[in-house]
Every structure is written in C-alpha cells, then in structure tokens.
mmCIF file of C-alpha atoms in Angstrom:
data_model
loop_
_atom_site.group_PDB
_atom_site.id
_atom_site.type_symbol
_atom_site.label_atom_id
_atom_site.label_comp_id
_atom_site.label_asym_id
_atom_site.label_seq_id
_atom_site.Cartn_x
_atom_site.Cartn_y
_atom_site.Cartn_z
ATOM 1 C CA UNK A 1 3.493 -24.153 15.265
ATOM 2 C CA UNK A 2 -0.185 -23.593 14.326
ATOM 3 C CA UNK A 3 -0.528 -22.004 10.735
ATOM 4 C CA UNK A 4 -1.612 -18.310 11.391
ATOM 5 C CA UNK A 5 -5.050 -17.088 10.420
ATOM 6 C CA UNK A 6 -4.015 -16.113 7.031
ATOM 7 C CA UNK A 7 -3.603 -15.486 4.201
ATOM 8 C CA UNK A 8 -4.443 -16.976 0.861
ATOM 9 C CA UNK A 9 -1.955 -16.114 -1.979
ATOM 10 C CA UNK A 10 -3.621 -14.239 -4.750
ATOM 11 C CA UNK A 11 -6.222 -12.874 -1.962
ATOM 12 C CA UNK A 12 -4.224 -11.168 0.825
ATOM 13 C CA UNK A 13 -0.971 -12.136 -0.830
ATOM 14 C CA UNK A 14 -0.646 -10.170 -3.606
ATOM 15 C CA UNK A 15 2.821 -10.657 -4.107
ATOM 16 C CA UNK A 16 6.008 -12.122 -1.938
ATOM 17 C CA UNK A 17 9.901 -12.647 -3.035
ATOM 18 C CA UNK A 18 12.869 -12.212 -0.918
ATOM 19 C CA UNK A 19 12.686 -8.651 -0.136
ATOM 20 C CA UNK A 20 8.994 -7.530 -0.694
ATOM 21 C CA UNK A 21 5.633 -9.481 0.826
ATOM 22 C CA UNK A 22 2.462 -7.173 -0.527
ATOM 23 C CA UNK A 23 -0.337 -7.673 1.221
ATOM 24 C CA UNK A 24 -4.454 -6.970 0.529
ATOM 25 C CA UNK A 25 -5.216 -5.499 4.052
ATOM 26 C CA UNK A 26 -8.513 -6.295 5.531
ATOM 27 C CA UNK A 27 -10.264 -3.416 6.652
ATOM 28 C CA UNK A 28 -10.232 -3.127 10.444
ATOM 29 C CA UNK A 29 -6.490 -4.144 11.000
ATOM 30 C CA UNK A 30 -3.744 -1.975 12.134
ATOM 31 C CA UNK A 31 -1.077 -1.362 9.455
ATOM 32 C CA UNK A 32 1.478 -0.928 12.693
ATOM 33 C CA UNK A 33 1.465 -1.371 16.684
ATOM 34 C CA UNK A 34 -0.215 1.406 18.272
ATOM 35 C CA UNK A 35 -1.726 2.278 22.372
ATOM 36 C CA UNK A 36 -4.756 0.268 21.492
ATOM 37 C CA UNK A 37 -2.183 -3.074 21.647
ATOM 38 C CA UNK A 38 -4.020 -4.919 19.037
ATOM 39 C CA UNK A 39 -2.208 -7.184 16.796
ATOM 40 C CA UNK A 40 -1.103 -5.403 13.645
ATOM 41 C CA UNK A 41 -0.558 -6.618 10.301
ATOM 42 C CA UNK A 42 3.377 -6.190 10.694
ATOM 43 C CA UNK A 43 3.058 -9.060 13.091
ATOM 44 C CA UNK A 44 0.410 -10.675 11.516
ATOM 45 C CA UNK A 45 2.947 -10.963 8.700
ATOM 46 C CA UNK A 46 6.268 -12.111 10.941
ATOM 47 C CA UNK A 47 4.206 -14.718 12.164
ATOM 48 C CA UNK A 48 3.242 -15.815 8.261
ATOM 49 C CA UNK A 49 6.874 -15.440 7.800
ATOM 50 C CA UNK A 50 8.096 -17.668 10.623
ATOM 51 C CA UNK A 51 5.102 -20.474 9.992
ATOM 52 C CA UNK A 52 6.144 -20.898 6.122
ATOM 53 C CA UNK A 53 9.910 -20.652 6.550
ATOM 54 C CA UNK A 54 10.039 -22.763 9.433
ATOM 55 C CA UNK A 55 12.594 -19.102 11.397
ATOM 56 C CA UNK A 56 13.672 -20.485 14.710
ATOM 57 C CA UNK A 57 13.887 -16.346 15.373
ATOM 58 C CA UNK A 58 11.819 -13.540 14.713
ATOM 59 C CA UNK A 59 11.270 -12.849 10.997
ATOM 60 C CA UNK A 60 12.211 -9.347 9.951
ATOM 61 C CA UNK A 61 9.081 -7.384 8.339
ATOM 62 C CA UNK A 62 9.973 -3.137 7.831
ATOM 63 C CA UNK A 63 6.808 -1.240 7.169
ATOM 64 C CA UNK A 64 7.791 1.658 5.034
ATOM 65 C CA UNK A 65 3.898 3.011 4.564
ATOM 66 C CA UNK A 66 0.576 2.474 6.060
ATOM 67 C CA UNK A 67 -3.622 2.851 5.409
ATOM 68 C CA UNK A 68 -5.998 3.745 7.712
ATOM 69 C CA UNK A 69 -6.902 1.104 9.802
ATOM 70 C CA UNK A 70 -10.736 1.244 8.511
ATOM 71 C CA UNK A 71 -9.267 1.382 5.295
ATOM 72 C CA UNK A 72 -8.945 -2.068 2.851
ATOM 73 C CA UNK A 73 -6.123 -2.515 0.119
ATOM 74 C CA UNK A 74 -2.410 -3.159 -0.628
ATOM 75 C CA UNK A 75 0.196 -2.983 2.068
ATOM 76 C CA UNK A 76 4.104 -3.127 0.716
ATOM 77 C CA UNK A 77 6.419 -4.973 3.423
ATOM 78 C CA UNK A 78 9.823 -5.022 3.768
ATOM 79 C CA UNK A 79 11.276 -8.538 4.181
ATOM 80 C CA UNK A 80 14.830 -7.002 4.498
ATOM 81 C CA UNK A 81 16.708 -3.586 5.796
ATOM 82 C CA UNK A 82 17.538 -2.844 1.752
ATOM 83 C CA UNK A 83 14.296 -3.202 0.881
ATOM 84 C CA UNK A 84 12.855 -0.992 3.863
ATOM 85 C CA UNK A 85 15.560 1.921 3.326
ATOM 86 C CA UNK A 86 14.832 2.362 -0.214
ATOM 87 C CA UNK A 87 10.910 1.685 0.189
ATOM 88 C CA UNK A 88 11.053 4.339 2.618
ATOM 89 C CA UNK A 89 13.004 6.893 0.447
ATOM 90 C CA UNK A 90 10.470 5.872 -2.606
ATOM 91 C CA UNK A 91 7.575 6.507 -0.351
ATOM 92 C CA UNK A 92 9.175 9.436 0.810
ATOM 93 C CA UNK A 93 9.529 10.854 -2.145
ATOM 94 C CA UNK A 94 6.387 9.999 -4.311
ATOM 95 C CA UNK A 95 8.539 7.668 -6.365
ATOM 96 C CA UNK A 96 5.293 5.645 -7.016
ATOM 97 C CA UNK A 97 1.805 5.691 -9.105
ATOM 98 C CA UNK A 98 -1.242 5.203 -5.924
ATOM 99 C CA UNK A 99 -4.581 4.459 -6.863
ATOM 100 C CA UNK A 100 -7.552 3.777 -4.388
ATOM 101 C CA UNK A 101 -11.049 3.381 -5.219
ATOM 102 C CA UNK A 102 -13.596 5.257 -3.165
ATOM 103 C CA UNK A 103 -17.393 4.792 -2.687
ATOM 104 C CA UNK A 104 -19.305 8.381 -2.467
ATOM 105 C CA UNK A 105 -23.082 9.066 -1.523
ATOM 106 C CA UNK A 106 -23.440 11.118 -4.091
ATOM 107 C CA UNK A 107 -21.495 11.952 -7.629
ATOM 108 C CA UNK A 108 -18.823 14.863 -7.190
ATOM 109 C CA UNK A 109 -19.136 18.156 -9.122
ATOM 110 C CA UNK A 110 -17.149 18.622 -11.135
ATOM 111 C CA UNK A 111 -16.533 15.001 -12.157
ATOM 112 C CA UNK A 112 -12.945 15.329 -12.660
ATOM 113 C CA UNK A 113 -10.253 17.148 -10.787
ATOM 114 C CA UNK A 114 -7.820 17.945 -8.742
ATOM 115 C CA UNK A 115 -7.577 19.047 -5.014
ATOM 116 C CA UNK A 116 -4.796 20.933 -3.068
ATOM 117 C CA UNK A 117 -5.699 21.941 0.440
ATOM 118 C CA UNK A 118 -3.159 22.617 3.414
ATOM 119 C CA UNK A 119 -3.405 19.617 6.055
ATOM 120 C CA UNK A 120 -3.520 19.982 9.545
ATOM 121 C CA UNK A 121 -3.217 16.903 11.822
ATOM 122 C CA UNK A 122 -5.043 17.024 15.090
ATOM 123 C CA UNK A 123 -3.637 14.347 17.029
ATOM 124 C CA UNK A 124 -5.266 14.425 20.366
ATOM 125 C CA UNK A 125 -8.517 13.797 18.764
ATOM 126 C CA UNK A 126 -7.077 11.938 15.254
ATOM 127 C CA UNK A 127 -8.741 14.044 12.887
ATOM 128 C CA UNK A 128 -7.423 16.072 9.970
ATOM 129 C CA UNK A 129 -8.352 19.392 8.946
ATOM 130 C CA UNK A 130 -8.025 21.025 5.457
ATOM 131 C CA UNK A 131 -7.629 24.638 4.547
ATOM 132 C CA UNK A 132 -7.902 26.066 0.970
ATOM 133 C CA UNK A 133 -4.948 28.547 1.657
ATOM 134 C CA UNK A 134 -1.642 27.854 3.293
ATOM 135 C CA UNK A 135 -2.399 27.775 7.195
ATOM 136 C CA UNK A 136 0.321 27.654 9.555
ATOM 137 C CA UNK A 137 2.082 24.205 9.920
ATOM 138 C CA UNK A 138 -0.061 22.501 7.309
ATOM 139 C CA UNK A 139 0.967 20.217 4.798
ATOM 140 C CA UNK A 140 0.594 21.024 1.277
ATOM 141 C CA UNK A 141 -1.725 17.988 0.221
ATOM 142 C CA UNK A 142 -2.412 16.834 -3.513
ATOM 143 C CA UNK A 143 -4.673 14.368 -5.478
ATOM 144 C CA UNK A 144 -6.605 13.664 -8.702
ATOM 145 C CA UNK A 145 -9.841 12.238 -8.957
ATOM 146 C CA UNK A 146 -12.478 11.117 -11.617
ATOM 147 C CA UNK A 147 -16.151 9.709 -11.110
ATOM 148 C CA UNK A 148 -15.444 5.956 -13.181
ATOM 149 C CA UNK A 149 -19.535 5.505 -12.755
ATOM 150 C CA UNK A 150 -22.809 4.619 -10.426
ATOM 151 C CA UNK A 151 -22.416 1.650 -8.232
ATOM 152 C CA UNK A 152 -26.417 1.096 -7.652
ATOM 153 C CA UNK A 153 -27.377 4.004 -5.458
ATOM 154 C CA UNK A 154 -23.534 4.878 -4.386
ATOM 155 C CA UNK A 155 -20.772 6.330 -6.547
ATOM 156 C CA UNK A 156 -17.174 5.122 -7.334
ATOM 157 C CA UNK A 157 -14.055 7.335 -7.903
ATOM 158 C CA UNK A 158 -10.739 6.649 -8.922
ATOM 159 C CA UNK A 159 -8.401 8.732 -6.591
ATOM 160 C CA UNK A 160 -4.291 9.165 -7.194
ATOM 161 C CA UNK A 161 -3.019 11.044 -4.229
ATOM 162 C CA UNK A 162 0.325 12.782 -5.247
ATOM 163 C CA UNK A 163 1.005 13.596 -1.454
ATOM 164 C CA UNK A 164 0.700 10.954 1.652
ATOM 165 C CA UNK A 165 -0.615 12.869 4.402
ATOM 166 C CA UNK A 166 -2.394 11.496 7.082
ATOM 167 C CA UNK A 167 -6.489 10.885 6.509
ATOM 168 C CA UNK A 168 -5.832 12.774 2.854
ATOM 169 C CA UNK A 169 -8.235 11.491 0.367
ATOM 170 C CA UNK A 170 -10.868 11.197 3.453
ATOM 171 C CA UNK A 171 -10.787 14.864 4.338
ATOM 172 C CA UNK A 172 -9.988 16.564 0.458
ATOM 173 C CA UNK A 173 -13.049 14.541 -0.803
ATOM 174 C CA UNK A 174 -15.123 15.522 2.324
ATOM 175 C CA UNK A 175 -14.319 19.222 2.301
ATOM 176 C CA UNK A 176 -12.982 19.894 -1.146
ATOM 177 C CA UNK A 177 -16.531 18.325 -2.862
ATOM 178 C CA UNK A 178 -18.431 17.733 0.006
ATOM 179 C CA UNK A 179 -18.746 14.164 -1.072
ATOM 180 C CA UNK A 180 -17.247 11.864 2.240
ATOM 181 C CA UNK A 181 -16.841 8.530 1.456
ATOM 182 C CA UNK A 182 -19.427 5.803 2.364
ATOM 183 C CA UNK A 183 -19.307 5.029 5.927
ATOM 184 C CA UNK A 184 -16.798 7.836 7.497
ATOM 185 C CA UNK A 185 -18.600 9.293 10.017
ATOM 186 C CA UNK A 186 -15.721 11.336 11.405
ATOM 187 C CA UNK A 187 -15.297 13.251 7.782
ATOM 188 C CA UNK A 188 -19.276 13.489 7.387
ATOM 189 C CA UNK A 189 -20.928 10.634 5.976
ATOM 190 C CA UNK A 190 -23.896 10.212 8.136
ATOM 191 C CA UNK A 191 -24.130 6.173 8.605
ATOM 192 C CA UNK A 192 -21.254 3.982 9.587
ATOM 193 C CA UNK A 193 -21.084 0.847 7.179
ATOM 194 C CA UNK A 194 -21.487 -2.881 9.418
ATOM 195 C CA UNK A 195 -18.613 -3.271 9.792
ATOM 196 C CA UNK A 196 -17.297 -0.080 10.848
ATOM 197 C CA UNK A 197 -14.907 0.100 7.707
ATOM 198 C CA UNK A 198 -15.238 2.813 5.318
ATOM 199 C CA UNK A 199 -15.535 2.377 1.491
ATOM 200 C CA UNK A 200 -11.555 3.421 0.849
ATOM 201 C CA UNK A 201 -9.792 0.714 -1.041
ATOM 202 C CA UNK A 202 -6.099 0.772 -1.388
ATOM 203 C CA UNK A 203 -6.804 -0.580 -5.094
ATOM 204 C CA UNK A 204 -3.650 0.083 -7.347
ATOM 205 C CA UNK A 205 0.061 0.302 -7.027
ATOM 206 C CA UNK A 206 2.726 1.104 -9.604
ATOM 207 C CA UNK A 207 6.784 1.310 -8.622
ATOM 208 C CA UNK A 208 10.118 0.459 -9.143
ATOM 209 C CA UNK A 209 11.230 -3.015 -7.191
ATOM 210 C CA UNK A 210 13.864 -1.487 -4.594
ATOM 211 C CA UNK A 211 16.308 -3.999 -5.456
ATOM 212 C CA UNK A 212 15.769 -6.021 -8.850
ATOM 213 C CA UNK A 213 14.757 -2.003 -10.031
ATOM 214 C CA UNK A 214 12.036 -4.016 -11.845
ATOM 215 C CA UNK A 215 8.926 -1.882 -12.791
ATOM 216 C CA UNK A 216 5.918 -3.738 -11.136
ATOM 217 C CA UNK A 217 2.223 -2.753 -10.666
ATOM 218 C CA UNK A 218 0.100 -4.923 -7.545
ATOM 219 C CA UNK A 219 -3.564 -4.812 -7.791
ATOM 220 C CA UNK A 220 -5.548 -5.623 -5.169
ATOM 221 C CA UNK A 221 -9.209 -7.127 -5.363
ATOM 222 C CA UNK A 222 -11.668 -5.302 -3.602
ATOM 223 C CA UNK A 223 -12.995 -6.767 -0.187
ATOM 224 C CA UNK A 224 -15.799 -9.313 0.588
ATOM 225 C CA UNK A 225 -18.384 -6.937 1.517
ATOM 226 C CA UNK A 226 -22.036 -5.720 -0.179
ATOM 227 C CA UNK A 227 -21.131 -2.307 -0.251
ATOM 228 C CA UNK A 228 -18.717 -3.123 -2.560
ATOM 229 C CA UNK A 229 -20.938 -5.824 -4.679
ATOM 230 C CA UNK A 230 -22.167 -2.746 -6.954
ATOM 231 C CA UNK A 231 -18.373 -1.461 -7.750
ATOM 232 C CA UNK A 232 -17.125 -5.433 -8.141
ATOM 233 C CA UNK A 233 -20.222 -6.013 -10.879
ATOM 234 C CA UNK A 234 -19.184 -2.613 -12.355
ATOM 235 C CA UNK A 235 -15.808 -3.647 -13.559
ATOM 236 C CA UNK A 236 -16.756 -7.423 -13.772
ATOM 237 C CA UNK A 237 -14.544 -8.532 -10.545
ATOM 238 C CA UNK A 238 -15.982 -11.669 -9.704
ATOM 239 C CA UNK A 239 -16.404 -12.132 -5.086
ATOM 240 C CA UNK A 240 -14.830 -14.447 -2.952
#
C-alpha cells in the first residue's frame, strides 16, 4: 500500500491517540463527502489510518464538526464511536474555547466587540444571510472579536465564535463591520486570493478530551501561503 499524500506530524497532525486524530486542514479540502465527489479529509484520514496501522478493513474516522472548505485550520476526528458521540454532544453544545484568525482589508470599527445577528442559510445557492433582529427561522449567531494588529497592508483579528452556524464569522464580519475577510468574494471582498482560499484560519482550540476528560488546547500553524507571511512575522511563527 502506497503511503498517502500526507501528512507530516506537527504540520497537519496536530495531535493523534486512540480516540482523537486533529488535523491542520489545508485550505481547499472538503471537511466531509459532498455532490461534488471529491475526496474529503474524512477519507483522506481513513486512508492515513489504514497505511500506518497496517487495517486489513476500513479504519473508522467520525467527523463531529467541520470548516469551510476554503477555510485552513484544525479539524477534530473521531477515531472511535465514544469519541464521536461525546465530540458531537461537546460541539453541540459549545463545550469548547474556538479561536480562528482572520485577515481583513481594512481595520474594523470599533476594534473590539461582539456580534449577534440572526442566520439564515440559503442552501440552493450556499450563502448565508444575517439579520440584526430575529427573522423568521434564523439562527441566533454569536462571536467576539479584537483587531491583534496590521499585517503589512491587511489586518488580523482574533475571532471566538460562541455559536457554529454555517459561514458565521464570514457573514457577521462582512455585514456586522463591513470588513469581509481577504479573498471571500461571495461575502464582499472584491479579489479572490490565488488560490481561491480565503484568509480564515481555524487557529486555536481549547476542550475537554471526550474520554481521558483531560483539558487540552491544539494550535494549529498558519498555512504556507504569502497572504499569510505578514500575520506569521507578526507573532514570530517561523514558514514551512
């Protein structure tokens, strides 16, 4: 069997013991299976799984959460049905501290806050709209933000969504302070990035193992790209 295209621990693999594997996403990758039929990272990782455990079978992997697939940053697997039920509960339930780092054209006003807007999902078209005021079926959405500094002619914010809706942090930040994040063309920004990611990093998160109950806190490092070489001199992160 030929070793699968990833991943290097400490890089992708943030973390792995018998019932968690935490993985640094890549932007562009599909957290889960979807109509498009491209390889996901769930089966990115049950192929990882069966390579360096030698499984005759398939390898279980239970994905309890997901980013955006343009989205970069840490990914919690289940490697057993424990693990899953309880990750999914804890998920469920904001049991957990999320952080992501954003990239912003321009600095938000004011530079410190917090957002609650109502969150409807348009699925036909994928896109999520936010209302100030309670609107029908909407989801009541949360998050915190601060402005950490300039990253050369861009901006970086610390964001800690309270909620887990779909496309949150992209739409609050684009509506709520009219600041979309670097490369998001469907929430505003007016360029797409090379790549066709968008400068949303899944950066920081804090929770309680679902079986050892062990408090742990995953960081991951922030991707190989330039738009990101401002942000990774900023807090002295060193590339590659």
């Amino acid at each position: 069997m030929n070793r699968p295209n990833l991943w290097a621990e400490g890089r992708e693999i943030i973390f792995e013991d018998n019932h968690l594997l935490v993985i640094n996403k890549p932007a562009g990758i599909l957290v889960q299976g979807d109509e498009t039929g491209d390889e996901p990272l769930s089966k990115k990782a049950e192929e990882y799984l069966k390579f360096k455990y030698k499984k005759p079978g398939a390898a279980f992997v239970g994905v309890a959460h997901r980013i955006d697939r343009p989205v970069s940053g840490i990914v919690v697997l289940a490697k057993t049905s424990k693990a899953l039920s309880r990750l999914n509960e804890m998920f469920r339930d904001s049991q957990m501290q999320k952080t992501y780092w954003a990239l912003t054209g321009k600095p938000p006003v004011p530079e410190q806050g917090k957002l609650v807007h109502w969150l409807v999902k348009d699925p036909m078209r994928n896109v999520t709209k936010a209302y100030t005021d309670k609107h029908g079926q909407g989801q009541r959405s949360e998050l915190s933000y601060e402005l950490l500094g300039p990253a050369a002619n861009r901006y970086l914010l610390q964001v800690n969504p309270v909620t887990g809706r779909p496309h949150q942090i992209r739409v609050q930040l684009a509506t709520g302070l009219g600041t979309p994040i670097v490369g998001d063309v469907k929430y505003g920004f007016l360029n797409p990035l090379p790549d066709v990611s968008i400068a949303l990093h899944a950066r920081q998160l804090e929770l309680q193992h679902p079986v050892t109950k062990e408090a742990m806190t995953f960081v991951a490092p922030l991707p190989d790209a330039p738009h990101w070489d401002a942000a990774r001199a900023f807090y002295n992160e060193p590339a590659g």
